[in-house]
XYZ file of C-alpha atoms in Angstrom:
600
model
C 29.089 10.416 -31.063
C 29.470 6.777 -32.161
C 28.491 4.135 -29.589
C 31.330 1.952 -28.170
C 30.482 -1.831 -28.738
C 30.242 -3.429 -25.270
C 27.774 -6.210 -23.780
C 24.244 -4.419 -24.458
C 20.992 -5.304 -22.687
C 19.589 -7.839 -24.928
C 22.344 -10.034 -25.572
C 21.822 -11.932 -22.729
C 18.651 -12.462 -23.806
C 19.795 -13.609 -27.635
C 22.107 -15.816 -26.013
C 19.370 -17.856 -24.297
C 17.168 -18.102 -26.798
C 20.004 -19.623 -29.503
C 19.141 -22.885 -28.495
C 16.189 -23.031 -30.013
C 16.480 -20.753 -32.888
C 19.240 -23.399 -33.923
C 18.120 -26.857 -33.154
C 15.724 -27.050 -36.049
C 18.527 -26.202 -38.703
C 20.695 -28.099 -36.687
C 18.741 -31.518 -36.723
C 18.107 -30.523 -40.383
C 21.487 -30.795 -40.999
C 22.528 -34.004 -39.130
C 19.307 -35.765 -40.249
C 20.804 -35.122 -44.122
C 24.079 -35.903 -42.992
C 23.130 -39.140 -42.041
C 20.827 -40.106 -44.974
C 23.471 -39.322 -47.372
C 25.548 -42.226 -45.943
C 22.702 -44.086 -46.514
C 23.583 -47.280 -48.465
C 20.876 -47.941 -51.172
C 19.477 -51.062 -52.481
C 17.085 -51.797 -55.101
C 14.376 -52.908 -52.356
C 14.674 -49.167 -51.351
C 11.292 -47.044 -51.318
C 11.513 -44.799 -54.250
C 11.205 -41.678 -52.722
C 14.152 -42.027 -50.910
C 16.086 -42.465 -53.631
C 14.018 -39.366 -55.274
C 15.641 -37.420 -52.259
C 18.520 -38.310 -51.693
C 19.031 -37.491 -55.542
C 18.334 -34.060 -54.514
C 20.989 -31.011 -53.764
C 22.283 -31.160 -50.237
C 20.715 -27.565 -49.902
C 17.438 -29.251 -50.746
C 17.505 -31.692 -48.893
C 18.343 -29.674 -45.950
C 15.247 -27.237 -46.518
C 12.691 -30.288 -46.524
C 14.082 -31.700 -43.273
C 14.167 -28.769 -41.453
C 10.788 -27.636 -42.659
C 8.934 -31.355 -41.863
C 10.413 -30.817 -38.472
C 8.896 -27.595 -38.121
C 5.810 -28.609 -39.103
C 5.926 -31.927 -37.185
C 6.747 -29.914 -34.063
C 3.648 -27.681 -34.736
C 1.831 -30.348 -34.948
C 2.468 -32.166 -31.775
C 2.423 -28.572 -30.293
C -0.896 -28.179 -31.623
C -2.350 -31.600 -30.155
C -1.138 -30.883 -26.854
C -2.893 -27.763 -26.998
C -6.176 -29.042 -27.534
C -5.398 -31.482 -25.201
C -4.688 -29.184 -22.472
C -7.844 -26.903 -23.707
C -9.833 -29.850 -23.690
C -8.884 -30.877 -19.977
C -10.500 -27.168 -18.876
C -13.895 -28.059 -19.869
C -15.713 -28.757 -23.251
C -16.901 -25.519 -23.952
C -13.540 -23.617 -23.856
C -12.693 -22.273 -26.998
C -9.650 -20.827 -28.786
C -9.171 -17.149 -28.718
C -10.137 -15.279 -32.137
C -6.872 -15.061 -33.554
C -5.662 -11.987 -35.464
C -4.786 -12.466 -38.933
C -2.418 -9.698 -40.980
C -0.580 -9.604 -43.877
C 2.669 -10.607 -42.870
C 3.693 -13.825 -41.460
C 3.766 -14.508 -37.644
C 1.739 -10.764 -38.118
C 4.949 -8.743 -38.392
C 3.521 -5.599 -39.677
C 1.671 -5.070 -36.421
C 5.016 -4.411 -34.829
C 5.581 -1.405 -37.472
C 1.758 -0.306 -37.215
C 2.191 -0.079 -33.198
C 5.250 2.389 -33.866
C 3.831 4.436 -36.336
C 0.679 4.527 -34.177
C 2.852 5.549 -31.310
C 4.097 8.722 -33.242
C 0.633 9.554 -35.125
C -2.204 8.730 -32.675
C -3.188 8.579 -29.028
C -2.132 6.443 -26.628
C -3.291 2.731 -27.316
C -4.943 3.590 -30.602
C -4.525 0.448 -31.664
C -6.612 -1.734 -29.416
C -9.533 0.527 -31.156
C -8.684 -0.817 -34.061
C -8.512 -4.224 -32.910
C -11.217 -4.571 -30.655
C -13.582 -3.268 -33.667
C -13.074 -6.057 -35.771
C -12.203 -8.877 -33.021
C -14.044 -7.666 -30.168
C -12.558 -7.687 -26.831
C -10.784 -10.213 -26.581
C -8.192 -11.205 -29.442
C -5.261 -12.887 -29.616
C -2.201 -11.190 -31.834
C 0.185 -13.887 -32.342
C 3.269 -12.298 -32.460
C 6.169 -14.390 -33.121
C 3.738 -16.757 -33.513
C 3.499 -16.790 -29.487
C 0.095 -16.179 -27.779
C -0.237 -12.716 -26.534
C -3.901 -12.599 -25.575
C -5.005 -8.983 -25.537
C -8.331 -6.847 -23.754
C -9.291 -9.546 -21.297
C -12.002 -8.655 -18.926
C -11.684 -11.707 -17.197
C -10.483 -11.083 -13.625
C -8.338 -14.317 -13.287
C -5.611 -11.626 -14.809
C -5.493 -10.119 -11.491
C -5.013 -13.370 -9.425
C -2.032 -15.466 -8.607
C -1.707 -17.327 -11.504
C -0.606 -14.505 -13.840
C 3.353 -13.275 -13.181
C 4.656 -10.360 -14.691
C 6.985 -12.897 -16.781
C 10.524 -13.044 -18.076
C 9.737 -11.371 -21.042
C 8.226 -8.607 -19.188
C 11.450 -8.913 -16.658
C 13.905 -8.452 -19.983
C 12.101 -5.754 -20.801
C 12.659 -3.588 -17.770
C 15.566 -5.074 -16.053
C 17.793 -2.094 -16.925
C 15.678 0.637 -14.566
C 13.702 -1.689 -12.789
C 15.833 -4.365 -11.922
C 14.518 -6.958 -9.380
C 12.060 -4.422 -7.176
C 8.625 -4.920 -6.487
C 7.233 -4.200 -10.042
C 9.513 -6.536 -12.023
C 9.860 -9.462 -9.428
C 7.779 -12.806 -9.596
C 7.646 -15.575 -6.577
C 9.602 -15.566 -3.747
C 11.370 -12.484 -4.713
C 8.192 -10.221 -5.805
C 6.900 -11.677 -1.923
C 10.096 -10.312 -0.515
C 10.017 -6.761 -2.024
C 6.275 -6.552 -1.232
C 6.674 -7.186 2.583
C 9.226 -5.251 2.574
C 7.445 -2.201 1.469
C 4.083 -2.752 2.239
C 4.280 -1.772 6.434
C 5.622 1.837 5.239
C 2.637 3.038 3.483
C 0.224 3.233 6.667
C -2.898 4.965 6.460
C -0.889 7.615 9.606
C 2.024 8.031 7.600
C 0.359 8.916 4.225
C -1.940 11.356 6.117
C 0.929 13.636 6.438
C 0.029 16.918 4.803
C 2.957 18.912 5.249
C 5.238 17.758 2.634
C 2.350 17.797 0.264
C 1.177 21.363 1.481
C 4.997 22.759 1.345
C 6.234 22.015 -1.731
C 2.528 22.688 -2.973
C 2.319 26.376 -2.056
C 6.129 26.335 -4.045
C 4.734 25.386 -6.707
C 1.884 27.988 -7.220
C 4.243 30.360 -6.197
C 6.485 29.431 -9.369
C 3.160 29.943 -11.764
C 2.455 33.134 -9.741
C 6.281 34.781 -10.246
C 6.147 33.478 -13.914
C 2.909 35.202 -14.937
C 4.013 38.549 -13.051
C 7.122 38.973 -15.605
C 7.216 41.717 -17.757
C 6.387 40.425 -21.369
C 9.264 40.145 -23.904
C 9.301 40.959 -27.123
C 8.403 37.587 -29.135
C 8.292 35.324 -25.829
C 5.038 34.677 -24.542
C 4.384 34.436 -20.674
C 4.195 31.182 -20.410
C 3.956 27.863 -17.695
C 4.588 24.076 -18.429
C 2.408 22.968 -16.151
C 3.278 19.493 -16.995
C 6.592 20.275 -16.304
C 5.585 21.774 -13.096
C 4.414 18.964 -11.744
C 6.905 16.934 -12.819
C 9.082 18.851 -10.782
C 6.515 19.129 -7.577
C 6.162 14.983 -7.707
C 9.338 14.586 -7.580
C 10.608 16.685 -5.027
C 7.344 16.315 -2.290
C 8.394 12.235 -3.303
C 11.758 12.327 -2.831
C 11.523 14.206 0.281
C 8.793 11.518 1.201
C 10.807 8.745 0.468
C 14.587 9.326 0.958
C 14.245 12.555 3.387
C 15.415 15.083 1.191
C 14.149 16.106 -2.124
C 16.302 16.927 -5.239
C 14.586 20.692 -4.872
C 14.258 20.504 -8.697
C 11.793 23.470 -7.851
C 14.199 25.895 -6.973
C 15.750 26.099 -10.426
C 14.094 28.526 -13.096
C 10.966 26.946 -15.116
C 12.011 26.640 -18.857
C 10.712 29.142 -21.498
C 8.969 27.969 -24.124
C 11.000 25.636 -26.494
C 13.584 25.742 -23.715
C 14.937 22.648 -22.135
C 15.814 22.544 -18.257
C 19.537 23.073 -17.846
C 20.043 22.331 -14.217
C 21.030 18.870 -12.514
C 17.988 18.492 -10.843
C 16.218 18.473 -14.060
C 18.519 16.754 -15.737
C 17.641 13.830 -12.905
C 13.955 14.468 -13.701
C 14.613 14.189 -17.709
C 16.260 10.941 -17.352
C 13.408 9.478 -15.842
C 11.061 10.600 -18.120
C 13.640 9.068 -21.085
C 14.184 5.857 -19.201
C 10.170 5.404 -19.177
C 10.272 6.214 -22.996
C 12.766 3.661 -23.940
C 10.454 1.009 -21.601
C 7.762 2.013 -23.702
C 9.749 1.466 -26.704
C 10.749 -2.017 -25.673
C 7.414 -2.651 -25.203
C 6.366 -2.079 -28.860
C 9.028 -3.409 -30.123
C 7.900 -7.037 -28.566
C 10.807 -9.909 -28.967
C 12.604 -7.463 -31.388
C 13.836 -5.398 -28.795
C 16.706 -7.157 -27.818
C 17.838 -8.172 -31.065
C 17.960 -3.611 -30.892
C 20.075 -3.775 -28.322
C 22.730 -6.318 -28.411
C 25.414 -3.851 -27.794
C 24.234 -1.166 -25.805
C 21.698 -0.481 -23.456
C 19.337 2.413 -24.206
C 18.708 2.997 -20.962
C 22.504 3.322 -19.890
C 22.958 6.833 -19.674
C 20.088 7.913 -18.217
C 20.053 5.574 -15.348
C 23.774 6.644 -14.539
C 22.044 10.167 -13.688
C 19.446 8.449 -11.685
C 22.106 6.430 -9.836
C 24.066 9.318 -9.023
C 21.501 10.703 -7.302
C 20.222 7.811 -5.143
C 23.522 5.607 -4.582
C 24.965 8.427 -2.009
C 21.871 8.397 0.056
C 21.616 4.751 0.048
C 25.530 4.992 1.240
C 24.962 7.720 4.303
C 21.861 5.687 5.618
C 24.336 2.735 5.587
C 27.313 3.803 6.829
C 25.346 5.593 9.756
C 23.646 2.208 10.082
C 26.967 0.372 10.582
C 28.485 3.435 13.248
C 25.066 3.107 14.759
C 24.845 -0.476 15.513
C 28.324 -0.168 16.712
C 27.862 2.432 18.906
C 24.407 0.587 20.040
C 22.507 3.230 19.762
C 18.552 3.199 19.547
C 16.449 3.290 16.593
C 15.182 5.848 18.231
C 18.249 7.818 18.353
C 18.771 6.851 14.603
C 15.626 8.383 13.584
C 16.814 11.741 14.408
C 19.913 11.719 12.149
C 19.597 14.589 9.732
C 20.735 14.630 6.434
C 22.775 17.605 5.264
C 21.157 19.116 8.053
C 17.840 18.488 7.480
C 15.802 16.858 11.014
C 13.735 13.637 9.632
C 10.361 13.601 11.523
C 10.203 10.298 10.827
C 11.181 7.363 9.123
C 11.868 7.901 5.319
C 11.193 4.185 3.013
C 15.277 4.676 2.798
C 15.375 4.519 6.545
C 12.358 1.984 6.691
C 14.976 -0.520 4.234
C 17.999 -0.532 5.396
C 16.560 -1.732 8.495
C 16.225 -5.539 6.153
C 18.830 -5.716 4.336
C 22.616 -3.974 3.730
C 22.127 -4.983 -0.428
C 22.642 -1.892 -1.903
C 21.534 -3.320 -5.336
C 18.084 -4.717 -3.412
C 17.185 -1.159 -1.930
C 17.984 0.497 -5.033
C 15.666 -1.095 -7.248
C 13.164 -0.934 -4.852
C 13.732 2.850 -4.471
C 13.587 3.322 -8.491
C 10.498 1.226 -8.265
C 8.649 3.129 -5.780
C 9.864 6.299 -7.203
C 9.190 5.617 -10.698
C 5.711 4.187 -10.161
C 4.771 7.555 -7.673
C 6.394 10.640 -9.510
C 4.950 10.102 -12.981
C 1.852 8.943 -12.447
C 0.794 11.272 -10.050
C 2.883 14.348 -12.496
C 0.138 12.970 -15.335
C -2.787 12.546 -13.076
C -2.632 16.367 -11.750
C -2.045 17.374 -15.566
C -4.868 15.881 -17.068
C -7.058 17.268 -13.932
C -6.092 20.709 -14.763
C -7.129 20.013 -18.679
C -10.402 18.681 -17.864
C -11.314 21.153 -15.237
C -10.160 23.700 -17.975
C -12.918 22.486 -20.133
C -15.265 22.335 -17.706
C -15.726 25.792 -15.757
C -18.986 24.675 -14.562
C -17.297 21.401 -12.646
C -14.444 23.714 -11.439
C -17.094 26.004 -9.665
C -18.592 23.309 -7.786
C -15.742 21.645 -6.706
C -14.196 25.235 -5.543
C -17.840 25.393 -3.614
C -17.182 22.018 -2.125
C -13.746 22.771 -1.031
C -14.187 26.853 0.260
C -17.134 25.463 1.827
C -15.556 22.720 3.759
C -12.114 24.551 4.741
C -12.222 28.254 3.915
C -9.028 29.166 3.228
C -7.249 26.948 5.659
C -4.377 25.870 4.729
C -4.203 22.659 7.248
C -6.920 20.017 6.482
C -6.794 16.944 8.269
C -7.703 13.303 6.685
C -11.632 13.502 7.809
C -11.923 16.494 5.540
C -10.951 15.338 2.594
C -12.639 11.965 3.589
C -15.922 14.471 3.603
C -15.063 16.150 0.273
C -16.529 13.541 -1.892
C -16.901 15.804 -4.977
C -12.950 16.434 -4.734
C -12.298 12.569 -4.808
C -15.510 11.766 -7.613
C -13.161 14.218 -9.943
C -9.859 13.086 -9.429
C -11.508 9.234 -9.877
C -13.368 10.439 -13.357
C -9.970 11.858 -14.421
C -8.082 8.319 -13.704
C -11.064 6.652 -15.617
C -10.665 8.707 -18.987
C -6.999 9.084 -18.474
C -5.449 6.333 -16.117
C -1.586 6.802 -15.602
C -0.936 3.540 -16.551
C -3.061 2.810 -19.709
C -1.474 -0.655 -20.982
C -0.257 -3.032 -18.731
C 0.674 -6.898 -19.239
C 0.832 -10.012 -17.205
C 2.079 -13.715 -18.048
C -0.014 -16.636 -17.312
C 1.991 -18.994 -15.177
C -0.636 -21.972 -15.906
C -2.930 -22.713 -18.189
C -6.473 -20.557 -17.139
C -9.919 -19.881 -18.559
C -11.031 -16.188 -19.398
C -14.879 -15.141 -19.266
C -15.709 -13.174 -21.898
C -19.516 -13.068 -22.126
C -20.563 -16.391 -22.659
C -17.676 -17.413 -24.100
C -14.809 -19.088 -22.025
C -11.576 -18.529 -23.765
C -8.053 -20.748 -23.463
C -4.857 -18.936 -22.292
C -1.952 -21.713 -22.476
C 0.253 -21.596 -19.602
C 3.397 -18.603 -20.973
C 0.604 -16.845 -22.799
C 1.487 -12.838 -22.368
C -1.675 -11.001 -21.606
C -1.683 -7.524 -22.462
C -4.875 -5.440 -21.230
C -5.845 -1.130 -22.268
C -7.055 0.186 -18.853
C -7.701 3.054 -21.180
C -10.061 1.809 -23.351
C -12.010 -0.607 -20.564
C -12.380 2.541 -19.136
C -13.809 3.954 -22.072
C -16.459 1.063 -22.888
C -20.161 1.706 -22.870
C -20.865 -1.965 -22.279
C -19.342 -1.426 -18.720
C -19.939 2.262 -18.176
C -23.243 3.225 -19.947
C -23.988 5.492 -22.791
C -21.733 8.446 -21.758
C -18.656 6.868 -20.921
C -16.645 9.043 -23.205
C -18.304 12.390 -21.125
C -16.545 13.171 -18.153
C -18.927 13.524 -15.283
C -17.898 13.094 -11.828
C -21.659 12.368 -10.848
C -21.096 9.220 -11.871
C -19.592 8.142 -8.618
C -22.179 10.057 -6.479
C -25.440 9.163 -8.297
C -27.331 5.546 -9.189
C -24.481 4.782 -11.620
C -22.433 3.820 -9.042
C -24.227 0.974 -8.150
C -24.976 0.353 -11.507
C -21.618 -0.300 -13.068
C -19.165 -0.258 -10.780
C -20.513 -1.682 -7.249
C -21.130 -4.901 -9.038
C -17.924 -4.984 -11.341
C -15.401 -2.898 -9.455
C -12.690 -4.130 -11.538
C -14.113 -1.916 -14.477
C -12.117 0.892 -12.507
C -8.631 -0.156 -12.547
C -6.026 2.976 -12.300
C -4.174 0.920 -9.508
C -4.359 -2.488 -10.644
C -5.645 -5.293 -8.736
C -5.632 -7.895 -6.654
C -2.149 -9.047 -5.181
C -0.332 -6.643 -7.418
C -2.550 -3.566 -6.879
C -0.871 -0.194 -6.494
C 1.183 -0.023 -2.675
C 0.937 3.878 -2.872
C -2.697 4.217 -4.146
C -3.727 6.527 -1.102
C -0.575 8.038 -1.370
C -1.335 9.449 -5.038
C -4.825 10.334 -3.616
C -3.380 12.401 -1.056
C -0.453 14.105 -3.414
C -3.721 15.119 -6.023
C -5.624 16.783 -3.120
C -3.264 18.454 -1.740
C -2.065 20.260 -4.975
C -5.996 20.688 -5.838
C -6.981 22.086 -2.042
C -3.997 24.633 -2.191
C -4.751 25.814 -5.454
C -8.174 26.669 -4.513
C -8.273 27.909 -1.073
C -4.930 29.723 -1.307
C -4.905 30.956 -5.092
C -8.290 30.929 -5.857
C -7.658 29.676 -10.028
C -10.400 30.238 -12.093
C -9.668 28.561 -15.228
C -11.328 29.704 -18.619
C -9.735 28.053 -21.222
C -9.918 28.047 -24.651
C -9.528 24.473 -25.919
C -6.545 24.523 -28.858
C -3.426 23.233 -27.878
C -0.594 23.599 -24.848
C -1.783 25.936 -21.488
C -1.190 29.107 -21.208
C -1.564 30.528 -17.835
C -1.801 34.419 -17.582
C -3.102 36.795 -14.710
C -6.577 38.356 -14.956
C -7.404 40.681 -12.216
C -6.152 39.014 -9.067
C -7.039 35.418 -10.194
C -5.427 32.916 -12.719
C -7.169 32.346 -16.116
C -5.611 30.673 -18.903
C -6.201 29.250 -22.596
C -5.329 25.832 -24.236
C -3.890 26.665 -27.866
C -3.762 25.617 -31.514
C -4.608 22.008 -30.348
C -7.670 19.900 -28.841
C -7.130 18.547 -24.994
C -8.989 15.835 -23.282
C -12.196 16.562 -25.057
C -10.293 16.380 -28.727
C -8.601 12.997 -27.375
C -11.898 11.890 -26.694
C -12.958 12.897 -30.065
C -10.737 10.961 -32.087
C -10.640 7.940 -29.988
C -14.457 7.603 -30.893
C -13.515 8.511 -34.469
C -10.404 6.524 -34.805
C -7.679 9.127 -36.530
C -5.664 6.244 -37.750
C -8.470 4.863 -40.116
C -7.439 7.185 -42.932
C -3.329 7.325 -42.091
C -2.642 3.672 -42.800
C -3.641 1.529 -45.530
C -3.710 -1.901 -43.997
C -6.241 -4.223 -45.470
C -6.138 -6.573 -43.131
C -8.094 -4.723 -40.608
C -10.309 -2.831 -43.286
């Protein structure tokens, strides 16, 4: 089906940036204009006469290109200038050099790498030959990657506009794509709902938990089929658990996306709810697309939005919510009633215990648009991350039966098989925490992230102090700081949740806690990070004290879960998990699938 021409999500952005795409040709132009009309005499310096003997064409391509390079120039004294003024022993950042010019072909190595390799391959590529801390020069614009330089996480770094541009279309002006006044507003806005008492709430958690196991449960008791395996999508799972325990957590009634039938293998999910869970999962692909694509993307999208369709389902789902709290808002207030009274409105007949965030924002503001994108903020940010986190926990426990036994130990031995913990028992499970922590390091949900200098700063790298110009976009691999032995010893590619019980937590991370970033940091950092803690455990505590799993995999490629005896085993088939990610990362797959000589 052919795409109807219409005002896409980048043309704004085009628009803007004509100005100065045009005033070099433009002043090209008039300044040969001009000299043409020129009147000469014989006391006339000869090389004006040489030019102006020239094609108009000509002419025009040396003007505009000594005005380029004039601009550069003055550009490039008031950057040392401005270096200079932070101290004398600030230095440039090691630029990275490619084949192309204003290094193009990273853009198509970054998509190619994006369909061949793991996630952030390319900083491994990078960071061998330019260390730590490089800067690409895309566009011929500073983008300063792998800091380890904390200023990132202070007030002088925004998310920026080009970030904004990016993610306007599903983020729109919430929490995690606002700067200044506005990010300030979203921030206290949300902040006084997630409250160490209201996050301690197990029941959700424990509910839609014990659903969950009971889907993997009914699934692996089918009779076998002829030519279709037995099979869960655990990921999927997840996906679906996430969303519905958040939902419920955050609106006061859950899409219930885990009452519809888990796919088959190869099968997509066919009902609404999971349609609603799909178009998340595309709208944070074409984000991630954007992202790779750098300036390029909106030139992509000048008429359409990618994004369009799939927030339309999102939309649909939220925008009548948003409308009940609302209107019962306005009858409410009319009627004077209490807040307390208004807490005990149901919702399609379902009693709210409490305040929901929905509830907890209308009481600021009647902006529709405002709650909404702070609704698809929180939600985004919460159902994903968390869906990933709990996946790559079961894949790493898989691989490691002798970790899975002692946190079962830890857990059985703590709680039995109760299943109502309170907050001071998983405060006193410390083994439970150290392996959902050594998961985030090796796999963080958010592995890349970027931030925009709003002033001219100073990064540490070493001994080195490195100059980041004020509009300098600083991109950063949580993955692969995560990953360095520099910061994390020897066996940072081993996963080992000793590490945060034993001597190497002082070591490394007591010192340098912002090695260990899966939340961000400082103002920015993560408004539900003890609410993703709590959503982990309580999938993790039900699945051992009520189902018992005992995992023995084989590592090859996707899990298979399948009954033996009256316990849950399972296999990973035809491809590596964690460990093979692990593997390659330290071999660096993509040496052999891409000829480029400029990092050879």
């Amino acid at each position: 089906m052919p795409r109807t021409l219409k005002w896409g999500a980048g043309l704004s952005i085009v628009l803007h940036s004509i100005p100065s795409l045009v005033l070099p040709p433009g002043v090209a132009i008039l300044a040969q204009n001009v000299l043409s009309r020129a009147t000469l005499t014989g006391s006339s310096p000869w090389v004006l006469k040489e030019f102006l003997g020239l094609p108009a064409i000509i002419q025009t391509a040396i003007l505009w290109m000594t005005f380029v390079f004039s601009r550069k120039v003055m550009k490039e004294y008031q950057r040392q200038a401005d270096r200079k003024r932070l101290g004398p022993d600030v230095i440039e950042v090691p630029r990275v050099k490619l084949n192309w010019p204003w290094n193009l072909d990273l853009i198509s190595f970054v998509m190619h790498s994006r369909e061949t390799d793991y996630c952030a391959a390319p900083w491994a590529k990078l960071s061998k030959k330019y260390g730590y801390t490089f800067n690409l020069r895309l566009f011929g614009e500073d983008q300063v990657g792998r800091p380890i330089e904390f200023s990132v996480f202070r007030l002088d770094v925004w998310t920026g506009t080009l970030f904004r541009g990016k993610m306007d279309t599903v983020l729109g002006k919430g929490v995690f794509n606002a700067d200044g006044d506005m990010w300030k507003f979203h921030r206290g806005m949300s902040r006084p709902y997630f409250s160490r008492d209201r996050i301690s709430h197990f029941d959700n958690f424990a509910r839609h938990s014990d659903l969950a196991i009971s889907k993997i449960l009914s699934r692996l008791n089918e009779p076998a089929r002829p030519g279709q395996p037995i099979a869960v999508d655990f990921q999927d799972l997840v996906a679906r658990f996430t969303l519905d325990s958040g939902t419920e957590f955050l609106f006061g009634a859950d899409v219930r996306s885990l009452d519809s039938t888990l796919p088959y293998p190869h099968e997509k999910p066919k009902d609404n709810s999971a349609s609603f869970a799909a178009a998340f999962g595309r709208a944070q692909e074409s984000l991630t697309y954007r992202l790779a694509l750098g300036h390029l993307w909106s030139w992509m999208e000048l008429f359409w939005d990618r994004t369009k369709q799939d927030m339309d389902v999102i939309d649909a789902y939220i925008t009548p919510l948003l409308r009940q709290k609302l209107d019962r808002k306005r009858i409410l207030g009319l009627n004077g009633n209490s807040k307390a009274e208004f807490e005990n409105i149901s919702i399609d007949g379902m009693e709210e215990a409490e305040d929901t965030l929905l509830d907890h924002l209308v009481q600021f503001t009647d902006d529709i648009s405002v709650i909404k994108d702070e609704l698809i903020n929180i939600l985004v940010a919460a159902r994903d991350t968390t869906a990933a986190t709990l996946t790559f926990t079961l894949y790493i426990l898989a691989e490691n039966p002798k970790i899975m036994d002692k946190l079962r130990s830890e857990v059985l031995g703590r709680l039995g098989t109760s299943n109502h913990p309170t907050p001071e028992d998983f405060k006193e499970m410390k083994y439970l925490r150290a392996v959902i922590n050594e998961t985030l390091r090796l796999f963080p949900a958010v592995p890349v992230n970027e931030r925009t200098a709003v002033k001219s700063t100073v990064l540490n790298s070493g001994e080195k102090k490195y100059y980041v110009p004020a509009g300098a976009t600083i991109p950063y691999s949580v993955l692969h700081m995560h990953r360095r032995k520099d910061l994390w010893g020897p066996d940072a590619d081993e996963f080992d949740p000793e590490r945060w019980l034993d001597d190497r937590l002082k070591k490394y991370v007591t010192p340098n806690p912002f090695i260990f970033l899966p939340f961000n940091a400082g103002p920015r950092i993560c408004l539900g990070q003890q609410f993703a803690y709590k959503w982990v455990e309580a999938l993790m505590h039900i699945s051992i004290t009520k189902h018992l799993f005992n995992m023995s995999f084989s590592v090859r490629r996707d899990i298979v879960l399948s009954l033996a005896g009256d316990v849950t085993s399972g296999r990973l088939e035809e491809r590596g998990g964690p460990e093979g990610i692990r593997e390659d990362l330290a071999q660096e797959p993509f040496d052999d699938l891409l000829q480029w000589r400029a990092l050879d």
